Amino acid sequence: MHYHLIGICGTAMASLAGMLQAQGHLVTGSDENVYPPMSTMLASLAIAVRQGYSAEHLTPSPDCVIVGNAIPRGNPEVEETLKRKLFYRSQAEVVKEEFIRGRHSLVVAGTHGKTTATSIAAWVMDQGGLNPGFLIGGVAQNFGVSFRVADSDYFVIEGDEYDTAYFDKGPKFMHYLPEIGIVNNIEFDHADIYPDLAAVKLAFRRFMNLVPANGRLIAGWDSPAVREVVASMGQRLFTQLETFGMGQDARWQVRETDYSGELSHFKVFRNSKEWGKFETTLIGDFNLLNCLPVIIASDAWGIERNVIRGALATFKNVRRRVEVRGEEREITVIDDFAHHPTAVRETLRAIRNRYEGRRLVAVFEPRSWSSRLSVFQNQYAEAFSPADHVVVAGVFASEKVTEKGRMLDINRLIKDISKQNKPALALPGADEIISHLIQILQRGDVVAIMSNGGFDGIHERLLAALKIER
């Protein structure tokens, strides 16, 4: 078949393009926002990507048009698809029917950590001999890709709570047929589609209700909202529940953590009895809580403990998740996808613990829809508390935030961070930020750059500027 993907450079869409090509299909696509790592991956697969959108891109007529979730009515290719009554589907629908139905499926969901946890799961299941297919919202460094099509009865997928398409406003994860469902945590996010936390909780409740009686629901018990959703289901929860966390009332617990060496060490307890000792290259409590549900799921699918232990020790993380992009003049530059205030705070805490005694400079671009809004105004000030020096870029595409008083107030944020007795300033974009950093960075500093977009290539540009300034 000939598949044409509108919005092909989105993380999930680019991965689906590669999966369909691996099945032998002809794949084409179009997008207006093209940047690594997905653009690089598509180029390496020789998948034709056309810049911008045009009705001409649908000639000759594809057998199926896949519409990305960010593509609205009014898009020239959407309008041409409807006009000509071409066959069209969402990304999630195609994944369900082509890759999940008929297989054992593990779906990893939650507000935070799902990309990392899905990558861990794919690696552990791979090392356990299950040879799973997978679809991840990032590039898993153990595989060098974000997807795999495999001749296997197992499939591992990241379950996104964001809406599916302009014609299907339900969450993507409602399509993924979970046999094992992981919900790491639940917080308010995606303010462009969810009005409040109650709406987010309802979406996750509906996801939990998809797990069959012979499956497992693995629930993060340190998250109050997860507890509330599970409690609200009462006797209508028809699957086996496994709870995990660092609290004493979770069935599975992470205890005795040690971040002092090159590897993070921890113990897992089940029903208050030691179940195993593990180590990982990942840092921070939040990452150990990404490991734990995978341990539980792997055990449920029959993988031996020593195999799980070895897989966790050799896991290489996901690109753009506390990824060291380089070091110049003994200054370490780190790239991270964090954009929600909880993710910003936990990422900075983890980096602080790993690079103890070094000055931590945080650079943040408000780029995701929720981060551009005032909904997290107060939380962001607290989120930067682990950093020693903070730089905040201008709100990305601020002209699209049209409602008065709804946009994140950068000046107020800088004022609130400054009350913590640390330097904080707002700068328009990457050019100004690099110029500032070149002036203030010292040997031994750690720069944590956080954005869910390309941020104008700031990481490599900063490293190049540091090299020149030697």
Coordinates of C-alpha atoms in Angstrom, one line a residue:
M1 CA 0.0 0.0 0.0
H2 CA 0.9 3.7 -0.3
Y3 CA 0.6 5.5 3.0
H4 CA 0.9 9.3 3.1
L5 CA 1.4 10.9 6.5
I6 CA 0.4 14.5 7.1
G7 CA 2.6 15.8 9.9
I8 CA 5.2 13.1 9.4
C9 CA 7.9 14.6 11.6
G10 CA 5.9 14.3 14.8
T11 CA 7.6 11.8 17.1
A12 CA 4.9 9.1 16.8
M13 CA 4.2 9.8 13.1
A14 CA 7.8 9.5 12.1
S15 CA 8.1 6.2 13.9
L16 CA 5.0 4.9 12.3
A17 CA 6.4 5.9 8.9
G18 CA 9.4 3.7 9.6
M19 CA 7.3 0.8 10.8
L20 CA 5.1 0.9 7.7
Q21 CA 8.2 1.0 5.5
A22 CA 9.6 -2.0 7.3
Q23 CA 6.4 -3.9 6.4
G24 CA 7.2 -3.2 2.7
H25 CA 4.8 -0.3 2.1
L26 CA 5.5 2.8 0.1
V27 CA 5.6 5.8 2.6
T28 CA 5.5 9.5 1.8
G29 CA 4.8 12.5 4.0
S30 CA 4.8 16.2 4.6
D31 CA 5.5 18.6 7.4
E32 CA 6.3 22.2 8.1
N33 CA 8.4 21.7 11.3
V34 CA 11.4 19.5 10.5
Y35 CA 14.2 19.1 13.1
P36 CA 16.2 16.2 14.7
P37 CA 16.0 13.5 15.8
M38 CA 13.0 12.6 13.8
S39 CA 14.1 14.4 10.6
T40 CA 17.4 12.6 10.8
M41 CA 15.8 9.3 11.2
L42 CA 13.5 9.8 8.2
A43 CA 16.4 10.8 6.1
S44 CA 18.3 7.7 7.1
L45 CA 15.4 5.6 6.0
A46 CA 15.2 7.4 2.6
I47 CA 11.5 8.3 3.3
A48 CA 10.5 11.2 1.1
V49 CA 9.4 14.2 3.2
R50 CA 7.9 17.3 1.5
Q51 CA 8.3 20.6 3.2
G52 CA 5.0 22.3 3.8
Y53 CA 1.5 21.2 2.9
S54 CA -0.1 21.1 -0.5
A55 CA -2.9 19.3 -2.3
E56 CA -0.4 18.3 -4.9
H57 CA 1.3 16.0 -2.4
L58 CA -1.7 13.7 -2.7
T59 CA -1.0 13.0 -6.4
P60 CA -0.9 10.1 -7.2
S61 CA -3.6 9.2 -4.7
P62 CA -2.3 7.2 -1.7
D63 CA -4.2 4.1 -0.5
C64 CA -4.4 5.6 3.0
V65 CA -3.8 9.1 4.4
I66 CA -2.7 9.2 8.0
V67 CA -3.6 12.5 9.7
G68 CA -1.3 13.6 12.6
N69 CA -2.9 14.7 15.8
A70 CA -1.6 18.3 15.4
I71 CA -3.1 18.7 12.0
P72 CA -6.3 20.8 11.9
R73 CA -9.1 21.3 9.5
G74 CA -8.0 23.9 6.9
N75 CA -4.8 22.1 6.2
P76 CA -4.6 21.9 2.4
E77 CA -3.9 18.1 2.5
V78 CA -6.8 17.4 4.9
E79 CA -9.2 19.5 2.8
E80 CA -8.1 17.6 -0.4
T81 CA -8.5 14.3 1.4
L82 CA -12.0 15.1 2.4
K83 CA -12.9 16.6 -1.0
R84 CA -11.7 13.5 -2.9
K85 CA -13.1 11.1 -0.2
L86 CA -9.7 9.4 0.2
F87 CA -9.4 6.7 2.8
Y88 CA -7.9 8.2 6.0
R89 CA -7.1 7.1 9.5
S90 CA -5.3 8.4 12.6
Q91 CA -1.9 7.3 13.7
A92 CA -3.3 5.4 16.7
E93 CA -5.8 3.5 14.6
V94 CA -3.2 2.3 12.2
V95 CA -0.9 1.2 15.0
K96 CA -3.7 -0.7 16.6
E97 CA -4.8 -2.6 13.6
E98 CA -1.4 -3.2 11.9
F99 CA 0.9 -3.8 14.9
I100 CA -1.0 -4.5 18.2
R101 CA -4.2 -6.5 17.6
G102 CA -3.6 -10.2 18.2
R103 CA -0.4 -9.6 20.2
H104 CA 0.4 -9.3 23.9
S105 CA 0.6 -5.6 24.5
L106 CA 2.3 -3.5 27.2
V107 CA 1.1 0.1 27.3
V108 CA 3.1 2.6 29.4
A109 CA 1.1 5.7 30.3
G110 CA 1.3 8.5 32.8
T111 CA 2.0 12.3 32.8
H112 CA 5.7 11.9 33.4
G113 CA 8.3 9.2 32.5
K114 CA 6.4 7.2 29.9
T115 CA 9.0 7.6 27.2
T116 CA 11.8 6.4 29.4
A117 CA 9.8 3.6 31.0
T118 CA 8.7 2.4 27.5
S119 CA 12.3 2.4 26.4
I120 CA 13.4 0.4 29.5
A121 CA 10.5 -2.0 28.9
A122 CA 11.5 -2.6 25.2
W123 CA 15.1 -3.3 26.2
V124 CA 14.3 -5.6 29.1
M125 CA 11.8 -7.6 27.1
D126 CA 14.3 -7.8 24.2
Q127 CA 17.0 -9.1 26.6
G128 CA 14.5 -11.5 28.0
G129 CA 14.1 -13.1 24.6
L130 CA 10.6 -11.8 23.8
N131 CA 11.8 -9.9 20.7
P132 CA 9.0 -7.3 21.0
G133 CA 7.9 -4.8 18.5
F134 CA 7.8 -1.4 20.0
L135 CA 6.8 2.2 19.4
I136 CA 8.4 4.9 21.7
G137 CA 8.1 8.7 21.8
G138 CA 11.8 9.1 21.5
V139 CA 15.0 7.4 20.3
A140 CA 16.0 4.5 22.6
Q141 CA 19.8 4.6 22.5
N142 CA 20.1 0.8 23.0
F143 CA 18.4 0.3 19.7
G144 CA 19.3 3.6 18.0
V145 CA 15.6 4.0 16.8
S146 CA 12.2 4.8 18.2
F147 CA 10.4 1.7 16.8
R148 CA 10.8 -1.9 15.7
V149 CA 8.7 -4.2 13.7
A150 CA 9.3 -7.8 14.8
D151 CA 8.0 -11.3 14.1
S152 CA 6.8 -11.6 17.7
D153 CA 3.7 -12.0 19.8
Y154 CA 4.7 -9.0 22.0
F155 CA 4.4 -5.3 21.5
V156 CA 5.5 -2.4 23.8
I157 CA 4.1 1.0 23.2
E158 CA 4.1 4.5 24.9
G159 CA 0.5 5.4 25.7
D160 CA -0.1 9.2 25.2
E161 CA -3.1 10.9 26.8
Y162 CA -3.1 13.6 24.1
D163 CA -5.9 13.6 21.7
T164 CA -5.8 11.4 18.6
A165 CA -6.8 13.6 15.6
Y166 CA -9.0 16.5 14.7
F167 CA -11.8 13.9 14.0
D168 CA -11.1 11.8 17.2
K169 CA -10.7 13.9 20.3
G170 CA -10.2 10.9 22.6
P171 CA -6.7 10.0 24.0
K172 CA -4.4 8.0 21.8
F173 CA -3.9 5.3 24.5
M174 CA -7.6 4.3 24.2
H175 CA -6.6 2.6 20.9
Y176 CA -3.8 0.4 22.2
L177 CA -5.5 -2.7 23.6
P178 CA -3.4 -3.0 26.9
E179 CA -2.9 -6.4 28.3
I180 CA -0.5 -4.8 30.8
G181 CA -1.1 -1.2 31.5
I182 CA 1.3 1.0 33.5
V183 CA 0.2 4.3 34.9
N184 CA 3.3 5.9 36.5
N185 CA 1.6 9.1 37.7
I186 CA -1.2 11.5 36.9
E187 CA -1.0 15.3 37.0
F188 CA -2.7 18.2 35.2
D189 CA -1.1 18.8 31.8
H190 CA -2.1 19.5 28.2
A191 CA -4.1 22.6 29.1
D192 CA -5.1 23.0 25.5
I193 CA -7.3 20.0 25.6
Y194 CA -8.0 19.2 29.2
P195 CA -9.9 21.9 31.3
D196 CA -8.8 20.6 34.7
L197 CA -7.3 17.7 36.6
A198 CA -10.7 16.0 36.8
A199 CA -10.8 15.6 33.0
V200 CA -7.3 14.2 33.0
K201 CA -8.2 11.7 35.7
L202 CA -11.3 10.6 33.7
A203 CA -9.2 9.9 30.7
F204 CA -6.9 7.7 32.7
R205 CA -9.8 5.9 34.4
R206 CA -11.1 5.0 30.9
F207 CA -7.6 3.7 30.0
M208 CA -7.5 1.6 33.2
N209 CA -10.9 0.1 32.3
L210 CA -9.5 -1.3 29.1
V211 CA -7.1 -3.8 30.9
P212 CA -8.6 -7.3 30.8
A213 CA -9.2 -9.6 33.7
N214 CA -6.2 -11.7 32.7
G215 CA -3.9 -8.7 32.5
R216 CA -2.2 -6.4 35.0
L217 CA -2.7 -2.8 35.9
I218 CA 0.5 -1.4 37.4
A219 CA -0.2 1.8 39.3
G220 CA 2.2 4.4 40.7
W221 CA 1.1 4.6 44.3
D222 CA 3.1 7.7 45.1
S223 CA 0.7 9.7 42.9
P224 CA -2.4 10.9 44.8
A225 CA -4.3 11.2 41.6
V226 CA -3.6 7.6 40.6
R227 CA -4.8 6.4 44.0
E228 CA -8.0 8.4 43.6
V229 CA -8.7 7.1 40.1
V230 CA -8.2 3.5 41.2
A231 CA -10.3 4.0 44.3
S232 CA -13.1 5.5 42.2
M233 CA -13.3 2.3 40.2
G234 CA -14.0 0.3 43.3
Q235 CA -15.4 -3.2 42.4
R236 CA -15.5 -2.2 38.7
L237 CA -11.7 -2.8 38.6
F238 CA -11.7 -6.2 37.0
T239 CA -8.0 -6.7 36.5
Q240 CA -5.2 -7.6 38.8
L241 CA -3.8 -4.5 40.5
E242 CA 0.0 -4.1 41.2
T243 CA 0.9 -1.0 43.1
F244 CA 4.5 0.5 43.2
G245 CA 6.4 3.4 44.7
M246 CA 8.6 4.6 47.5
G247 CA 5.9 4.8 50.0
Q248 CA 5.4 2.0 52.6
D249 CA 1.9 1.0 51.5
A250 CA 2.8 0.1 47.9
R251 CA 3.1 -3.6 47.2
W252 CA 6.3 -3.1 45.2
Q253 CA 8.8 -0.6 46.6
V254 CA 12.1 1.0 45.8
R255 CA 14.3 1.2 48.9
E256 CA 18.0 1.8 49.9
T257 CA 18.9 4.1 46.9
D258 CA 22.5 5.0 46.3
Y259 CA 23.5 7.6 43.7
S260 CA 27.1 8.1 44.9
G261 CA 28.8 6.1 42.1
E262 CA 28.7 5.9 38.3
L263 CA 25.7 3.7 38.6
S264 CA 22.6 4.2 40.7
H265 CA 21.9 1.3 43.1
F266 CA 18.6 0.3 44.6
K267 CA 16.7 -2.6 46.1
V268 CA 13.2 -3.8 45.2
F269 CA 10.9 -5.1 47.9
R270 CA 7.6 -6.9 47.3
N271 CA 5.1 -7.3 50.2
S272 CA 7.8 -5.9 52.5
K273 CA 10.3 -8.7 51.5
E274 CA 13.5 -8.0 49.5
W275 CA 12.9 -9.2 45.9
G276 CA 16.1 -8.1 44.3
K277 CA 19.1 -5.7 44.0
F278 CA 19.5 -3.6 40.8
E279 CA 21.7 -1.0 39.3
T280 CA 21.2 1.4 36.4
T281 CA 22.9 4.3 34.6
L282 CA 19.8 6.4 35.1
I283 CA 19.8 9.1 37.8
G284 CA 17.1 10.4 40.2
D285 CA 14.3 8.9 42.2
F286 CA 11.9 9.5 39.3
N287 CA 14.0 7.3 37.1
L288 CA 14.0 4.4 39.6
L289 CA 10.2 4.7 39.6
N290 CA 10.4 4.3 35.8
C291 CA 12.4 1.1 36.3
L292 CA 10.1 -0.5 38.9
P293 CA 6.9 -0.9 36.9
V294 CA 9.0 -2.4 34.1
I295 CA 10.4 -4.9 36.6
I296 CA 6.9 -5.8 37.6
A297 CA 5.7 -6.2 34.0
S298 CA 8.7 -8.2 33.1
D299 CA 8.1 -10.6 36.0
A300 CA 4.5 -10.9 34.9
W301 CA 5.7 -12.0 31.4
G302 CA 8.0 -14.6 32.9
I303 CA 11.4 -12.9 32.5
E304 CA 13.9 -14.1 35.1
R305 CA 15.3 -11.7 37.7
N306 CA 18.9 -12.0 36.7
V307 CA 17.9 -11.1 33.1
I308 CA 16.0 -8.1 34.3
R309 CA 19.0 -7.1 36.5
G310 CA 21.4 -7.3 33.6
A311 CA 19.1 -5.4 31.2
L312 CA 18.7 -2.5 33.6
A313 CA 22.4 -2.3 34.1
T314 CA 23.0 -2.0 30.4
F315 CA 20.1 0.4 29.6
K316 CA 21.4 3.5 27.8
N317 CA 18.4 5.9 28.2
V318 CA 16.5 7.9 25.6
R319 CA 17.9 10.7 23.6
R320 CA 17.0 14.1 25.1
R321 CA 16.4 12.6 28.5
V322 CA 19.3 14.0 30.7
E323 CA 21.5 13.4 27.6
V324 CA 25.0 14.8 27.8
R325 CA 25.5 16.5 24.5
G326 CA 29.1 17.3 25.0
E327 CA 31.8 18.9 27.2
E328 CA 34.1 21.8 26.4
R329 CA 36.4 23.7 28.8
E330 CA 35.2 21.2 31.5
I331 CA 31.7 22.6 31.1
T332 CA 29.1 19.9 30.6
V333 CA 26.1 20.6 28.4
I334 CA 23.0 18.5 29.0
D335 CA 19.8 18.2 26.9
D336 CA 16.5 17.3 28.4
F337 CA 12.9 17.2 27.2
A338 CA 11.4 18.5 30.5
H339 CA 8.7 21.1 30.1
H340 CA 6.1 20.3 32.9
P341 CA 7.2 21.9 36.2
T342 CA 7.3 18.6 38.0
A343 CA 9.6 17.2 35.2
V344 CA 11.8 20.4 35.4
R345 CA 12.1 20.1 39.2
E346 CA 12.9 16.3 39.2
T347 CA 15.4 16.6 36.3
L348 CA 17.3 19.4 38.0
R349 CA 17.3 17.5 41.3
A350 CA 18.7 14.4 39.6
I351 CA 21.4 16.4 37.8
R352 CA 22.2 18.2 41.1
N353 CA 22.8 14.8 42.8
R354 CA 24.9 13.4 40.0
Y355 CA 27.1 16.5 39.7
E356 CA 27.3 17.4 43.3
G357 CA 29.5 20.4 44.1
R358 CA 29.3 21.8 40.6
R359 CA 27.4 25.0 39.6
L360 CA 24.1 24.1 37.9
V361 CA 22.9 26.5 35.2
A362 CA 19.3 25.9 34.0
V363 CA 18.1 27.1 30.6
F364 CA 14.4 26.7 29.9
E365 CA 12.3 27.3 26.8
P366 CA 8.5 27.5 27.4
R367 CA 7.5 25.6 24.2
S368 CA 4.8 23.0 25.0
W369 CA 1.3 24.4 25.1
S370 CA 0.8 24.1 28.8
S371 CA 4.3 25.6 29.6
R372 CA 3.3 28.7 27.5
L373 CA 0.3 29.3 29.7
S374 CA -0.1 30.9 33.1
V375 CA -1.6 27.7 34.5
F376 CA 1.8 26.6 36.0
Q377 CA 3.0 30.2 36.8
N378 CA 3.6 29.5 40.5
Q379 CA 4.9 26.0 40.1
Y380 CA 7.7 27.0 37.8
A381 CA 9.3 29.3 40.3
E382 CA 9.6 26.4 42.7
A383 CA 10.7 24.0 40.0
F384 CA 14.0 25.8 39.4
S385 CA 15.0 25.7 43.1
P386 CA 17.7 23.1 42.5
A387 CA 19.6 25.4 40.0
D388 CA 22.2 28.0 40.9
H389 CA 21.6 30.2 37.8
V390 CA 18.4 30.3 35.6
V391 CA 17.8 31.6 32.1
V392 CA 14.3 31.5 30.6
A393 CA 13.7 32.1 26.9
G394 CA 10.8 34.0 25.5
V395 CA 7.5 32.1 25.2
F396 CA 7.5 30.1 22.0
A397 CA 5.0 31.3 19.3
S398 CA 3.6 33.7 21.8
E399 CA 1.3 35.2 19.1
K400 CA -0.8 32.0 19.3
V401 CA -1.7 32.6 22.9
T402 CA -4.4 35.1 22.1
E403 CA -6.4 35.2 25.4
K404 CA -5.4 38.1 27.5
G405 CA -3.7 37.2 30.8
R406 CA -3.5 33.5 29.9
M407 CA 0.2 33.5 28.8
L408 CA 3.0 32.6 31.2
D409 CA 4.4 35.9 32.6
I410 CA 8.1 35.5 32.1
N411 CA 9.0 38.7 34.0
R412 CA 7.0 37.6 37.0
L413 CA 8.6 34.2 36.9
I414 CA 12.1 35.7 36.8
K415 CA 11.2 37.9 39.8
D416 CA 9.9 34.9 41.8
I417 CA 13.0 32.9 41.0
S418 CA 15.3 35.8 42.0
K419 CA 13.7 35.8 45.4
Q420 CA 15.6 32.5 46.0
N421 CA 18.8 34.6 46.0
K422 CA 20.1 33.3 42.7
P423 CA 20.8 35.0 39.3
A424 CA 17.8 34.7 37.0
L425 CA 17.1 36.5 33.8
A426 CA 14.8 36.4 30.7
L427 CA 16.4 36.5 27.2
P428 CA 14.5 36.4 23.9
G429 CA 16.0 33.3 22.2
A430 CA 18.9 31.0 21.6
D431 CA 21.3 33.7 20.2
E432 CA 21.0 36.0 23.2
I433 CA 21.2 33.0 25.6
I434 CA 24.4 31.7 24.0
S435 CA 26.0 35.1 24.2
H436 CA 25.1 35.4 27.9
L437 CA 26.3 31.9 28.7
I438 CA 29.7 32.4 27.0
Q439 CA 30.2 35.4 29.4
I440 CA 29.3 33.7 32.7
L441 CA 30.2 30.0 32.3
Q442 CA 33.2 28.7 34.3
R443 CA 35.1 25.5 34.3
G444 CA 33.1 22.8 36.1
D445 CA 29.7 24.3 35.4
V446 CA 26.8 22.0 34.3
V447 CA 24.3 23.5 31.8
A448 CA 20.9 21.9 31.7
I449 CA 19.0 23.0 28.6
M450 CA 15.3 22.0 28.8
S451 CA 12.8 22.2 25.9
N452 CA 10.4 19.9 24.1
G453 CA 11.5 21.3 20.7
G454 CA 14.6 22.0 18.7
F455 CA 15.4 25.3 20.5
D456 CA 17.2 26.6 17.4
G457 CA 20.0 24.0 17.8
I458 CA 21.2 25.7 21.0
H459 CA 23.1 22.7 22.4
E460 CA 25.5 22.3 19.5
R461 CA 25.8 26.0 19.0
L462 CA 26.8 26.5 22.6
L463 CA 29.4 23.7 22.5
A464 CA 30.8 25.2 19.3
A465 CA 31.0 28.7 20.9
L466 CA 32.7 27.3 24.0
K467 CA 35.3 25.6 21.8
I468 CA 36.1 28.9 20.0
E469 CA 36.4 30.7 23.3
R470 CA 39.2 28.4 24.5

